[in-house]
mmCIF file with all atom_site columns, C-alpha atoms in Angstrom:
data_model
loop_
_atom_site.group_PDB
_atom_site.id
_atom_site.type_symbol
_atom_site.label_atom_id
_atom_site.label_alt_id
_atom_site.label_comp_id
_atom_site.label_asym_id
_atom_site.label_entity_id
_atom_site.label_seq_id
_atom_site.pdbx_PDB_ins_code
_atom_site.Cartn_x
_atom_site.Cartn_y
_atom_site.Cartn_z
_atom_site.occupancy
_atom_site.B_iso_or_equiv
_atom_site.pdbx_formal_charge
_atom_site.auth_seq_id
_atom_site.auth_comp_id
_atom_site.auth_asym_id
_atom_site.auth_atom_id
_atom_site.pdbx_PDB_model_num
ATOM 1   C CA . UNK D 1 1   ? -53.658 -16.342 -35.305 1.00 0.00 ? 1   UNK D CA 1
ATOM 2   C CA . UNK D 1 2   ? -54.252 -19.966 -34.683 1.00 0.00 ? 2   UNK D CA 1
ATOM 3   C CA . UNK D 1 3   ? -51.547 -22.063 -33.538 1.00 0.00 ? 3   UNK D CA 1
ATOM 4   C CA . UNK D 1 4   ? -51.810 -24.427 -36.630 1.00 0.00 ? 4   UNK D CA 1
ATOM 5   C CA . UNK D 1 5   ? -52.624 -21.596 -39.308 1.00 0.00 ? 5   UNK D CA 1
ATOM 6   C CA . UNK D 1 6   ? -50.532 -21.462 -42.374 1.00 0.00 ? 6   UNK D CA 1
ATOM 7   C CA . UNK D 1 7   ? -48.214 -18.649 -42.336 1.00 0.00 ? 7   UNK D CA 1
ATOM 8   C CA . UNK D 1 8   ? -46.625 -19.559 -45.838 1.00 0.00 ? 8   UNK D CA 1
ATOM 9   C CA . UNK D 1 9   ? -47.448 -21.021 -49.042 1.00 0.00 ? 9   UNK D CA 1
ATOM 10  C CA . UNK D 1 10  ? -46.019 -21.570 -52.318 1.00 0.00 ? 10  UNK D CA 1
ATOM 11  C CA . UNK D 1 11  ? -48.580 -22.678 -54.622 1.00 0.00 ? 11  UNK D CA 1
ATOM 12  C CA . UNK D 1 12  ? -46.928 -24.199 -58.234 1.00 0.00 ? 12  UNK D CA 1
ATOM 13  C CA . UNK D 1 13  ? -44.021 -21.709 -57.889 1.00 0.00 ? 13  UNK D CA 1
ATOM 14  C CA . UNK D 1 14  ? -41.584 -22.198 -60.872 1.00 0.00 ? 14  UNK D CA 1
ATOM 15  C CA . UNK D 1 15  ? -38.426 -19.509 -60.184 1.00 0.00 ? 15  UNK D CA 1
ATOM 16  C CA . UNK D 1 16  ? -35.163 -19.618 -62.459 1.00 0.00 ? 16  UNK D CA 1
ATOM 17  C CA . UNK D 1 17  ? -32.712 -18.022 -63.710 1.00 0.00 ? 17  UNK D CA 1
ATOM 18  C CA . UNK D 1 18  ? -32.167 -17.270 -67.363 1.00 0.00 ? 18  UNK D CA 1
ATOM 19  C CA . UNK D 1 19  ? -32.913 -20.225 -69.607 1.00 0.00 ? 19  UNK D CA 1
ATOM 20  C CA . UNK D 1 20  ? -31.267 -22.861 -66.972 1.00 0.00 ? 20  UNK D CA 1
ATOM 21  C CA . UNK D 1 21  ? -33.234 -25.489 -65.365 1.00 0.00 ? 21  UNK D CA 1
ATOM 22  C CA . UNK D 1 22  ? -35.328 -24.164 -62.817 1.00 0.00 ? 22  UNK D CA 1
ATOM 23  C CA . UNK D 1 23  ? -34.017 -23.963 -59.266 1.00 0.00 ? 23  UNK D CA 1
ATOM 24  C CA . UNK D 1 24  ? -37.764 -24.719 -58.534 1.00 0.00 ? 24  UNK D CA 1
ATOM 25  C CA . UNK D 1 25  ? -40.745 -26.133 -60.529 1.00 0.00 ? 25  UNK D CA 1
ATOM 26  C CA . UNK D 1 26  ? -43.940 -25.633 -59.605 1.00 0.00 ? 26  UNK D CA 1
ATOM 27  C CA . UNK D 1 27  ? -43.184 -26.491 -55.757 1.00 0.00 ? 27  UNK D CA 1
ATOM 28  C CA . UNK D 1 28  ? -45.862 -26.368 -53.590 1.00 0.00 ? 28  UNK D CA 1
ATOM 29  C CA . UNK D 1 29  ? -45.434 -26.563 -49.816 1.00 0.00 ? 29  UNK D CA 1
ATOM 30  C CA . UNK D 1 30  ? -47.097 -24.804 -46.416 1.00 0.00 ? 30  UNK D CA 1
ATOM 31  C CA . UNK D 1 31  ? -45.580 -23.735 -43.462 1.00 0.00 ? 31  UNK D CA 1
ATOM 32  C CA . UNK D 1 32  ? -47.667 -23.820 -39.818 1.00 0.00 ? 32  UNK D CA 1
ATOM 33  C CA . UNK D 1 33  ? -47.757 -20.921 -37.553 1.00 0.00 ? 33  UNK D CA 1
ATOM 34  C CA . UNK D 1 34  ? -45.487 -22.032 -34.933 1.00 0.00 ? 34  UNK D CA 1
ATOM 35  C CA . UNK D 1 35  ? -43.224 -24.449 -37.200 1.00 0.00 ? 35  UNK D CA 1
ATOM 36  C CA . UNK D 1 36  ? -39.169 -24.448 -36.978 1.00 0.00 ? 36  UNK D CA 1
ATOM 37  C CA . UNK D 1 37  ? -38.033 -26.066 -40.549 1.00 0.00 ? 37  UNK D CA 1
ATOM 38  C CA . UNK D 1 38  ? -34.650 -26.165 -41.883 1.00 0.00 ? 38  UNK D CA 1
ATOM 39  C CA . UNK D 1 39  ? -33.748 -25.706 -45.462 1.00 0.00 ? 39  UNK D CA 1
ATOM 40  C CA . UNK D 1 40  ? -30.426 -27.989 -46.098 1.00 0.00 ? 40  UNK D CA 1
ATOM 41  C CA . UNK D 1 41  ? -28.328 -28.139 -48.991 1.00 0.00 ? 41  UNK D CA 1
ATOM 42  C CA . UNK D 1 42  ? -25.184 -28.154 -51.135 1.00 0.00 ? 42  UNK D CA 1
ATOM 43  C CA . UNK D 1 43  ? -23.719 -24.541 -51.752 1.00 0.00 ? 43  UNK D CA 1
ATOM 44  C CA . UNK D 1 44  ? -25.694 -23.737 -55.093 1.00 0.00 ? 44  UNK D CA 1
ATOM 45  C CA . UNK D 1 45  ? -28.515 -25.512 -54.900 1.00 0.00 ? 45  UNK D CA 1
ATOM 46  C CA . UNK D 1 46  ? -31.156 -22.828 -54.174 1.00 0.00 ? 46  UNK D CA 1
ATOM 47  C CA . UNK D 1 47  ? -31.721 -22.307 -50.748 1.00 0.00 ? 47  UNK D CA 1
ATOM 48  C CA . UNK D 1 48  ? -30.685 -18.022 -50.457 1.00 0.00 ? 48  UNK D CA 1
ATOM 49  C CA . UNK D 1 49  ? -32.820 -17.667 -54.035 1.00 0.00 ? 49  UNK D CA 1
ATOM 50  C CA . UNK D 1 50  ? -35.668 -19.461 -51.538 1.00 0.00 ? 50  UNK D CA 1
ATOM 51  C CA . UNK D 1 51  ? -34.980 -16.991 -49.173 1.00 0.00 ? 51  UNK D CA 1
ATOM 52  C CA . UNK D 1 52  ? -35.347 -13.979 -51.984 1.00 0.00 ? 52  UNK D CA 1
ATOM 53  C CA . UNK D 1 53  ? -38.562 -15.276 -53.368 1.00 0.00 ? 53  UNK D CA 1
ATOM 54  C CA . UNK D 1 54  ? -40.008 -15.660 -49.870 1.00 0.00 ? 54  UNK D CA 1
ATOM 55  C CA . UNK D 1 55  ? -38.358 -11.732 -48.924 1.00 0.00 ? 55  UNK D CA 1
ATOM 56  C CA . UNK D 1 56  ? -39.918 -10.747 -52.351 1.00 0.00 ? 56  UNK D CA 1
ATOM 57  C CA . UNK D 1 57  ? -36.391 -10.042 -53.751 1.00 0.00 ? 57  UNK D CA 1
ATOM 58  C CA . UNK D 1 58  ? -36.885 -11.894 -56.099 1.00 0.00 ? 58  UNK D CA 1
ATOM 59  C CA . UNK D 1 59  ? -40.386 -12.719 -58.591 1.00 0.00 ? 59  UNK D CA 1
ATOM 60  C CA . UNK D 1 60  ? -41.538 -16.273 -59.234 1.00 0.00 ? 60  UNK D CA 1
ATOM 61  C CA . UNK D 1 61  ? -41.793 -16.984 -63.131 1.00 0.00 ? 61  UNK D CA 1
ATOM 62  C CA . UNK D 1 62  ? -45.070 -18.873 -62.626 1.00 0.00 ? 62  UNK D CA 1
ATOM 63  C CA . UNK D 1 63  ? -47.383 -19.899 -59.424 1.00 0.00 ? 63  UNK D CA 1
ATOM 64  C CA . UNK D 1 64  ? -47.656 -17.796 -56.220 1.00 0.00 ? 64  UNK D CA 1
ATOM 65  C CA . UNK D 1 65  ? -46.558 -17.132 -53.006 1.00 0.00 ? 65  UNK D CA 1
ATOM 66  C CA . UNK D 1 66  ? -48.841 -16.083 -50.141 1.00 0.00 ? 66  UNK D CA 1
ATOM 67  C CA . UNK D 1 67  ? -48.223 -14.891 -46.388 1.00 0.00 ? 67  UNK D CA 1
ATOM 68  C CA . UNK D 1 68  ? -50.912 -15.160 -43.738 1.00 0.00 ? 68  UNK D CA 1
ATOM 69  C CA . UNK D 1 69  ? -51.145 -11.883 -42.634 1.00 0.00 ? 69  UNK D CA 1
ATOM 70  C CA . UNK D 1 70  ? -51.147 -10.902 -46.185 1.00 0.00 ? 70  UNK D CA 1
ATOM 71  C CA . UNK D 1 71  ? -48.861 -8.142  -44.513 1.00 0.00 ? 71  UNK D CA 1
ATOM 72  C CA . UNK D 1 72  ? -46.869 -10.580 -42.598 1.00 0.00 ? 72  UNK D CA 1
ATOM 73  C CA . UNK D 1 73  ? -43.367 -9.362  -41.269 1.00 0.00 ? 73  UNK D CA 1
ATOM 74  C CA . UNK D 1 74  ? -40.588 -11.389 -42.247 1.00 0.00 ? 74  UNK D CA 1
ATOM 75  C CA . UNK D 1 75  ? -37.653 -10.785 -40.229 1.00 0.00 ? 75  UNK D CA 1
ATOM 76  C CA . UNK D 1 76  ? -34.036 -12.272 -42.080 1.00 0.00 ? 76  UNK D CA 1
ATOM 77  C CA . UNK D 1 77  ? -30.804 -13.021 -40.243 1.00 0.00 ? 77  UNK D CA 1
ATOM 78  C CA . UNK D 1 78  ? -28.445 -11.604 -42.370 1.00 0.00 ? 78  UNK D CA 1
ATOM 79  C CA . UNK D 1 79  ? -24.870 -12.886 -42.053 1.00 0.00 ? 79  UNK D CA 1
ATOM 80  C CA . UNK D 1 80  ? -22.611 -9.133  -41.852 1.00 0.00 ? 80  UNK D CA 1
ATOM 81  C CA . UNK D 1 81  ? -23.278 -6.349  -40.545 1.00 0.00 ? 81  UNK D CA 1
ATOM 82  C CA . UNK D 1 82  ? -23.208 -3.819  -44.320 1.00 0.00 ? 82  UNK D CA 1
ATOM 83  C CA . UNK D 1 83  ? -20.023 -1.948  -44.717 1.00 0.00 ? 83  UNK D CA 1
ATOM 84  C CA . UNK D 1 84  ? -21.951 1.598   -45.170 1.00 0.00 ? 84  UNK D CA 1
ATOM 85  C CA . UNK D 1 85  ? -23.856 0.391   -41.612 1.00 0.00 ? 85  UNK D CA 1
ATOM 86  C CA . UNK D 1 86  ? -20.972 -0.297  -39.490 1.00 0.00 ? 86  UNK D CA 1
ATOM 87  C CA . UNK D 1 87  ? -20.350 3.271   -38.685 1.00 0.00 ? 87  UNK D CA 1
ATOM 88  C CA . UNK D 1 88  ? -23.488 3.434   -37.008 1.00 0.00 ? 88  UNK D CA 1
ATOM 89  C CA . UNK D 1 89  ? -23.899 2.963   -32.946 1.00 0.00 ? 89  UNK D CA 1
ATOM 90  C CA . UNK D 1 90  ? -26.354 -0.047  -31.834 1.00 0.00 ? 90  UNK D CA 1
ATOM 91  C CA . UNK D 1 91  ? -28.836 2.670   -31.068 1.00 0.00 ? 91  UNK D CA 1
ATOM 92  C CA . UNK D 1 92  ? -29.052 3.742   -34.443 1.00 0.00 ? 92  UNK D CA 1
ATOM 93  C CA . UNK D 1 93  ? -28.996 0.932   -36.032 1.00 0.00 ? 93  UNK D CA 1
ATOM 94  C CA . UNK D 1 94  ? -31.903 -0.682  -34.409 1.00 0.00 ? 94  UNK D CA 1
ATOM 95  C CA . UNK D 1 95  ? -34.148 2.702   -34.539 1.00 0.00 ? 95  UNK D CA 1
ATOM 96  C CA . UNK D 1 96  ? -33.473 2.554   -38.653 1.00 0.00 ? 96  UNK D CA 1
ATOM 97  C CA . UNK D 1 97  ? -35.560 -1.024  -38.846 1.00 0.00 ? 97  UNK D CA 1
ATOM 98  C CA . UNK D 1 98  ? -38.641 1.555   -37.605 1.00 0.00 ? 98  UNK D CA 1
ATOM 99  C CA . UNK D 1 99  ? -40.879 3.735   -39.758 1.00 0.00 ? 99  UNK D CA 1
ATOM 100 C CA . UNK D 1 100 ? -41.273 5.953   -37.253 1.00 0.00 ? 100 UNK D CA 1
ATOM 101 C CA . UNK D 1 101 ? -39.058 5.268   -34.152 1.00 0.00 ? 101 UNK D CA 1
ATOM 102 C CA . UNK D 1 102 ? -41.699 4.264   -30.661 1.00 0.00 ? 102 UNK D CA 1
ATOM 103 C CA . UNK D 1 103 ? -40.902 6.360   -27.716 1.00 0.00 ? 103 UNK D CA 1
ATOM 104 C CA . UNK D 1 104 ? -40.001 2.618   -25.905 1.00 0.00 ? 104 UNK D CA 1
ATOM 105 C CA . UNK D 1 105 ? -36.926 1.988   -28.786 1.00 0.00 ? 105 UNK D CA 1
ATOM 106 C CA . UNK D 1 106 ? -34.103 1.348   -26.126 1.00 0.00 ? 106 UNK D CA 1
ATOM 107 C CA . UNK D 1 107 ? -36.312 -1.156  -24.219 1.00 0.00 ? 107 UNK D CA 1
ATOM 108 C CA . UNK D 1 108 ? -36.911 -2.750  -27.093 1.00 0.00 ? 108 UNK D CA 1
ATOM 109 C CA . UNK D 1 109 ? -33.598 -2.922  -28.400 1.00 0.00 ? 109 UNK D CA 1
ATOM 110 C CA . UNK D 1 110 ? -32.919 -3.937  -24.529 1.00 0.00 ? 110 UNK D CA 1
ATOM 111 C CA . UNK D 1 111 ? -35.024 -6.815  -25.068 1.00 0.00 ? 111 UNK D CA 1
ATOM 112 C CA . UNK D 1 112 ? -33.952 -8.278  -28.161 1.00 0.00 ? 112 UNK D CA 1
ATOM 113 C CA . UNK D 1 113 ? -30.222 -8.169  -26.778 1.00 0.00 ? 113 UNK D CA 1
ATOM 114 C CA . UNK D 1 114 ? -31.607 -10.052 -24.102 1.00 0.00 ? 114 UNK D CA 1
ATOM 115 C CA . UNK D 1 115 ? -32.859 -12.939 -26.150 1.00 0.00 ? 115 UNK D CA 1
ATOM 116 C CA . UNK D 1 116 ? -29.485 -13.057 -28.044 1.00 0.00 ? 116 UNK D CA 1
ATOM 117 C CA . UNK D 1 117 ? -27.806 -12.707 -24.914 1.00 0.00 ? 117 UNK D CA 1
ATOM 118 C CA . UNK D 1 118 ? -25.340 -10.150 -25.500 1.00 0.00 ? 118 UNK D CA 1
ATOM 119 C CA . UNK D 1 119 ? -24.928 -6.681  -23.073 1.00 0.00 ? 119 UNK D CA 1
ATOM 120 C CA . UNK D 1 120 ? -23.621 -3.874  -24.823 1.00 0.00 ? 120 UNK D CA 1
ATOM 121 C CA . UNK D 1 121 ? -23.638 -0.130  -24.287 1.00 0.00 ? 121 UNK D CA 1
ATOM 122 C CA . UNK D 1 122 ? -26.132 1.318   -26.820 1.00 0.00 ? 122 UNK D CA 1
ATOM 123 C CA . UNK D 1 123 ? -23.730 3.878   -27.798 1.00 0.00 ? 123 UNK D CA 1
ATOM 124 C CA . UNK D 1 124 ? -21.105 1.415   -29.236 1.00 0.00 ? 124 UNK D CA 1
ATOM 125 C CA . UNK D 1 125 ? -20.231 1.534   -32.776 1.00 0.00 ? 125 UNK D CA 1
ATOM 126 C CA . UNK D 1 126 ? -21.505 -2.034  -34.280 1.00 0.00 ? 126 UNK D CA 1
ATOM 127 C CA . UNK D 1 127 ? -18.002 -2.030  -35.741 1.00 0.00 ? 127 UNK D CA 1
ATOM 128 C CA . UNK D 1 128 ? -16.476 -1.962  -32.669 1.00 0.00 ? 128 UNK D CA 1
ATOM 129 C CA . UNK D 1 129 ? -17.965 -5.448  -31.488 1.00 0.00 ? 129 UNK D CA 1
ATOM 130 C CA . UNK D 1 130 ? -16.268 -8.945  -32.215 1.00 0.00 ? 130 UNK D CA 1
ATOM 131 C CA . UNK D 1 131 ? -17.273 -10.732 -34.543 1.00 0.00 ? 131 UNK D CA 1
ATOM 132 C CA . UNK D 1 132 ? -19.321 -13.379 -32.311 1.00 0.00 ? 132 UNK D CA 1
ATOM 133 C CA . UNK D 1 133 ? -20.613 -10.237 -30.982 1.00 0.00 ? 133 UNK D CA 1
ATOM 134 C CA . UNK D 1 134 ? -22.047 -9.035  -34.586 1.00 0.00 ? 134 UNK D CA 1
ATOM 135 C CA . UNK D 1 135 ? -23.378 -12.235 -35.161 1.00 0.00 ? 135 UNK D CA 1
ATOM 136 C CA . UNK D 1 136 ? -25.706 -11.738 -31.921 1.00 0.00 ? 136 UNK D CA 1
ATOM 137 C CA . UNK D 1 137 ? -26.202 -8.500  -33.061 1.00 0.00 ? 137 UNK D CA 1
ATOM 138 C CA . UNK D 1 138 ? -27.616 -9.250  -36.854 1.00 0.00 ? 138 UNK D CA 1
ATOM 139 C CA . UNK D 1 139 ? -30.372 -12.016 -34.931 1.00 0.00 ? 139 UNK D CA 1
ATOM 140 C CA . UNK D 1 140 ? -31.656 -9.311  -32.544 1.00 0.00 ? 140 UNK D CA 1
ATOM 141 C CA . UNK D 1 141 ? -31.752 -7.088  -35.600 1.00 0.00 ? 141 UNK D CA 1
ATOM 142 C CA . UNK D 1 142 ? -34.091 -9.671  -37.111 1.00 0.00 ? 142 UNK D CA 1
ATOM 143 C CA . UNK D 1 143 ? -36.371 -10.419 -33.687 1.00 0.00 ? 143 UNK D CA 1
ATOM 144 C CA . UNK D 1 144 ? -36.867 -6.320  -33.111 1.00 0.00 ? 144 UNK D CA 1
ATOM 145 C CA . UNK D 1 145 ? -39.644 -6.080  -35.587 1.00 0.00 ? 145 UNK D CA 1
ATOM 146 C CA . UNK D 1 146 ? -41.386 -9.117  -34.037 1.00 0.00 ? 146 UNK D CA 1
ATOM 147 C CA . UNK D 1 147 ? -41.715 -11.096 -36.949 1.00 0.00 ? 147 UNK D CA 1
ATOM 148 C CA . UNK D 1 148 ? -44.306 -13.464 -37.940 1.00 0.00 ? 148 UNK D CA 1
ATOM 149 C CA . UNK D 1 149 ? -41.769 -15.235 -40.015 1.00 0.00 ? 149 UNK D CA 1
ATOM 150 C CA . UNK D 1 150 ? -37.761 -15.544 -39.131 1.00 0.00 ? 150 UNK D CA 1
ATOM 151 C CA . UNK D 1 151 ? -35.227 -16.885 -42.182 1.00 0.00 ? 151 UNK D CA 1
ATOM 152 C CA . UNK D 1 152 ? -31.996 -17.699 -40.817 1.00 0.00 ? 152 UNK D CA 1
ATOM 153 C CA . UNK D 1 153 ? -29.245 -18.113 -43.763 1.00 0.00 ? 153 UNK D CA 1
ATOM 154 C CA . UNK D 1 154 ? -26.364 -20.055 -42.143 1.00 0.00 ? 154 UNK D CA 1
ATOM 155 C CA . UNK D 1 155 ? -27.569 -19.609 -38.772 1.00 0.00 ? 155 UNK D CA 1
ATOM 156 C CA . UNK D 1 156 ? -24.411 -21.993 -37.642 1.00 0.00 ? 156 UNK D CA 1
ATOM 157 C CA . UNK D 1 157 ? -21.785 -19.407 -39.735 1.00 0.00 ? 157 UNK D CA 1
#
């Protein structure tokens, strides 16, 4: 993909919900391959509902919303670990993101760790790590897949 392809687009995208005012109408915007943009805000303003429309959580009520792959992976930060998932060891956490798990998953999983900066034995309960330590561990979750694009809620938190 070209450096300065678009990667994202919302074209006229109204989204809402219920008979409110719109949290967006008809927005239209484009994001580069390549681009880092931040998304700022007062709490209730929109920006997670962004997130869910761009996830395809949630369904724009009018206009469209278009990802260059058309199969683009878009990886997403989360901010906890899920209850139900915290009984699980790093190893098997990471190998559920996969379809089918590659022969190469603890390199991989070695790698992202790496680029988050945090050494841990694959073995360790996620529930057993601090809570700085989780935070690390939710990015790498995000970065395994490779994504084309990366949504960080409250990347600061």
């Amino acid at each position: 993909m070209a450096n300065d392809a678009v990667v994202l687009r919302f074209s006229e995208v109204t989204f809402g919900y219920g008979e409110t005012k719109p949290i967006l109408d008809e927005a239209s915007f484009s994001v580069r391959n390549g681009s880092k943009v931040a998304l700022m805000g007062q709490n209730g303003a929109g920006k997670t509902s962004l997130f869910k429309l761009i996830l395809g959580e949630n369904k724009p009520q009018a206009g469209g919303i278009f990802t260059t792959p058309k199969d683009a992976v878009v990886g997403h930060a989360r901010q906890v670990i899920p209850t139900d998932q915290s009984g699980l060891t790093v190893r098997e956490w990471f190998s559920g993101t996969f379809v089918e798990v590659p022969y190469n998953v603890d390199r991989r999983i070695a790698e992202v760790l790496d680029a988050v900066n945090l050494k841990t034995d694959l073995d360790k309960k996620l529930v057993a790590h601090s809570g700085g330590q989780q935070a690390r561990l939710l990015l790498a979750y995000s970065l395994i897949q490779d994504p084309d694009i990366l949504l960080l809620d409250e990347p600061t938190n």
